[in-house]
Coordinates of C-alpha atoms in Angstrom, one line a residue:
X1 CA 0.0 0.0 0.0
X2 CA 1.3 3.5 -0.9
X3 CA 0.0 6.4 0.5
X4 CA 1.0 10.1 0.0
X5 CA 0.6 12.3 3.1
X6 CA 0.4 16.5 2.2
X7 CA 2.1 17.7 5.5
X8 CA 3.9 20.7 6.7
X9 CA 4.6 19.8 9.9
X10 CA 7.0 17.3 10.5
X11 CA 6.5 16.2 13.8
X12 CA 2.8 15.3 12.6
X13 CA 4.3 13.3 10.0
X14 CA 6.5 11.7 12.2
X15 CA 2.9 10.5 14.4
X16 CA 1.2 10.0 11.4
X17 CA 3.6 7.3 10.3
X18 CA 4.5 5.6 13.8
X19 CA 0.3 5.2 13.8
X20 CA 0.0 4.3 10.2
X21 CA 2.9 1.5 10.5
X22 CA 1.4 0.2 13.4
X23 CA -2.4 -0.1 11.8
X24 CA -1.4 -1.2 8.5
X25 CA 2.3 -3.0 8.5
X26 CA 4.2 -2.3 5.4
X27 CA 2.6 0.8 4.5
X28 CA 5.2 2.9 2.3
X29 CA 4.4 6.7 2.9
X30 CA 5.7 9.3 1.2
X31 CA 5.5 13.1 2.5
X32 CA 5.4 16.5 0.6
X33 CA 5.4 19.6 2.5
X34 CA 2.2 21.1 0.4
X35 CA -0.4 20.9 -2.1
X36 CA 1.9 22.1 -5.1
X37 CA 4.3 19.1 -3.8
X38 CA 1.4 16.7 -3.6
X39 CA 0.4 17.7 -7.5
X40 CA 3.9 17.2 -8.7
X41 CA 4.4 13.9 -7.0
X42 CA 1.2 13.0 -8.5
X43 CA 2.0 14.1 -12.0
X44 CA 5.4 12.4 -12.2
X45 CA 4.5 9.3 -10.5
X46 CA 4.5 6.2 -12.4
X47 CA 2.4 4.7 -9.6
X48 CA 0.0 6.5 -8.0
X49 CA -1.0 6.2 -4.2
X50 CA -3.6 4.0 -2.4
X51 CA -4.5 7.2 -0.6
X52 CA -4.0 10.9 -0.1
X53 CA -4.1 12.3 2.7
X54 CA -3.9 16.4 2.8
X55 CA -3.5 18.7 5.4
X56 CA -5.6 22.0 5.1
X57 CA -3.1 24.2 6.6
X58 CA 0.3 24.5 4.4
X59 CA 2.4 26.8 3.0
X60 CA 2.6 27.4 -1.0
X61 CA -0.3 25.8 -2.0
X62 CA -3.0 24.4 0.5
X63 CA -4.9 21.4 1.2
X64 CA -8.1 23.1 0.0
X65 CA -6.8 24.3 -3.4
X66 CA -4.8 21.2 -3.7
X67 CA -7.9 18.8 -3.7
X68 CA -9.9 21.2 -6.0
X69 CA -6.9 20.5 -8.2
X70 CA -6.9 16.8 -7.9
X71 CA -10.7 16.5 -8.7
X72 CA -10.4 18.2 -11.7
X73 CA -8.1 16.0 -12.7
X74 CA -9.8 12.5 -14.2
X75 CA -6.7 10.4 -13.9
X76 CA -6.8 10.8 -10.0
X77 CA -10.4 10.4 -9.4
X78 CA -10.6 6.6 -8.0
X79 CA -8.0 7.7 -5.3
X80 CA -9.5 8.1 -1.5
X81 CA -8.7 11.1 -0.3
X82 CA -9.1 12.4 3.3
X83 CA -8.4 15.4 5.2
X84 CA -6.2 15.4 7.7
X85 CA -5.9 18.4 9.6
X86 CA -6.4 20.5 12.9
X87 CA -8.7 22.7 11.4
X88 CA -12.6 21.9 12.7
X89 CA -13.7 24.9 11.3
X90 CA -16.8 23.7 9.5
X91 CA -16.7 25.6 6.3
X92 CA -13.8 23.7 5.8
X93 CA -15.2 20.8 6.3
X94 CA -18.3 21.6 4.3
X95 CA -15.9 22.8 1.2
X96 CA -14.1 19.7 1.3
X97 CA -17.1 17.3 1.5
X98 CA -18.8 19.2 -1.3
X99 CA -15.7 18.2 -3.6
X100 CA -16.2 14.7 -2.8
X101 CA -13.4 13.9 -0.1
X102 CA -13.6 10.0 1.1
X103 CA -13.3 11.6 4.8
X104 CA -12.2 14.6 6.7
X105 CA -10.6 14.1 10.1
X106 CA -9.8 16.4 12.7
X107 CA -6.5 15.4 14.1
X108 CA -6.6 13.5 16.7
X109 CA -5.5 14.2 20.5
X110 CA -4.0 11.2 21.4
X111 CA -2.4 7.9 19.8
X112 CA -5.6 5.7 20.3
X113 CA -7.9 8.1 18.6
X114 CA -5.1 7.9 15.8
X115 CA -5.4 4.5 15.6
X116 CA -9.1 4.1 15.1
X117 CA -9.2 6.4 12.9
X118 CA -6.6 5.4 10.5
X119 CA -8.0 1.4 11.3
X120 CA -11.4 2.9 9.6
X121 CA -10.2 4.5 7.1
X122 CA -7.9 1.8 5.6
X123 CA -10.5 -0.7 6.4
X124 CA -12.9 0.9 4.1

């Protein structure tokens, strides 16, 4: 399984892929540091990911502009992608799901929460 993870931060990252391994064993995860990264991966990627996951908040291009990017685009469209941020401002939320996200999750505030999470996503 490959997933691509959009992320600024990199302690996030680093939680997001302790969490990840231990759900899902042999998960390879790549990380870009923003939307315009995510779309260039994408593009010059001879095999594309099992998932994206975007963060809303990052520099250079966004999560937000980033998935309107990636919708547009009809080579992408059978990819899940979820949201994966700190932002629970609903507007966001609402944007997102209106472009057809598979999920948008809040961050969660502890390792567990992580893990069930990430278990319900990948068991989808």
């Amino acid at each position: 399984m490959l997933v691509l993870y959009a992320e600024d931060d990199i302690e996030d990252y680093s939680l997001f892929l302790e969490v990840i391994e231990s759900v899902r064993a042999g998960v390879d995860c790549i990380n870009v540091i923003n939307g315009f990264e995510a779309l260039k991966f994408l593009e010059d990627s001879t095999i594309l990911p099992d998932y994206i996951f975007l963060d809303v908040n990052m520099p250079t291009m966004d999560g937000k502009v980033c998935l309107k990017a990636i919708k547009r685009d009809p080579r992408f469209k059978n990819i899940p992608i979820i949201i994966y941020t700190t932002s629970r401002n609903p507007l966001d939320q609402e944007f997102c799901k209106e472009l057809g996200v598979f999920d948008y999750v809040p961050k969660p505030n502890s390792i567990d929460e992580a893990k069930k999470s990430l278990q319900r996503i990948l068991k989808s």
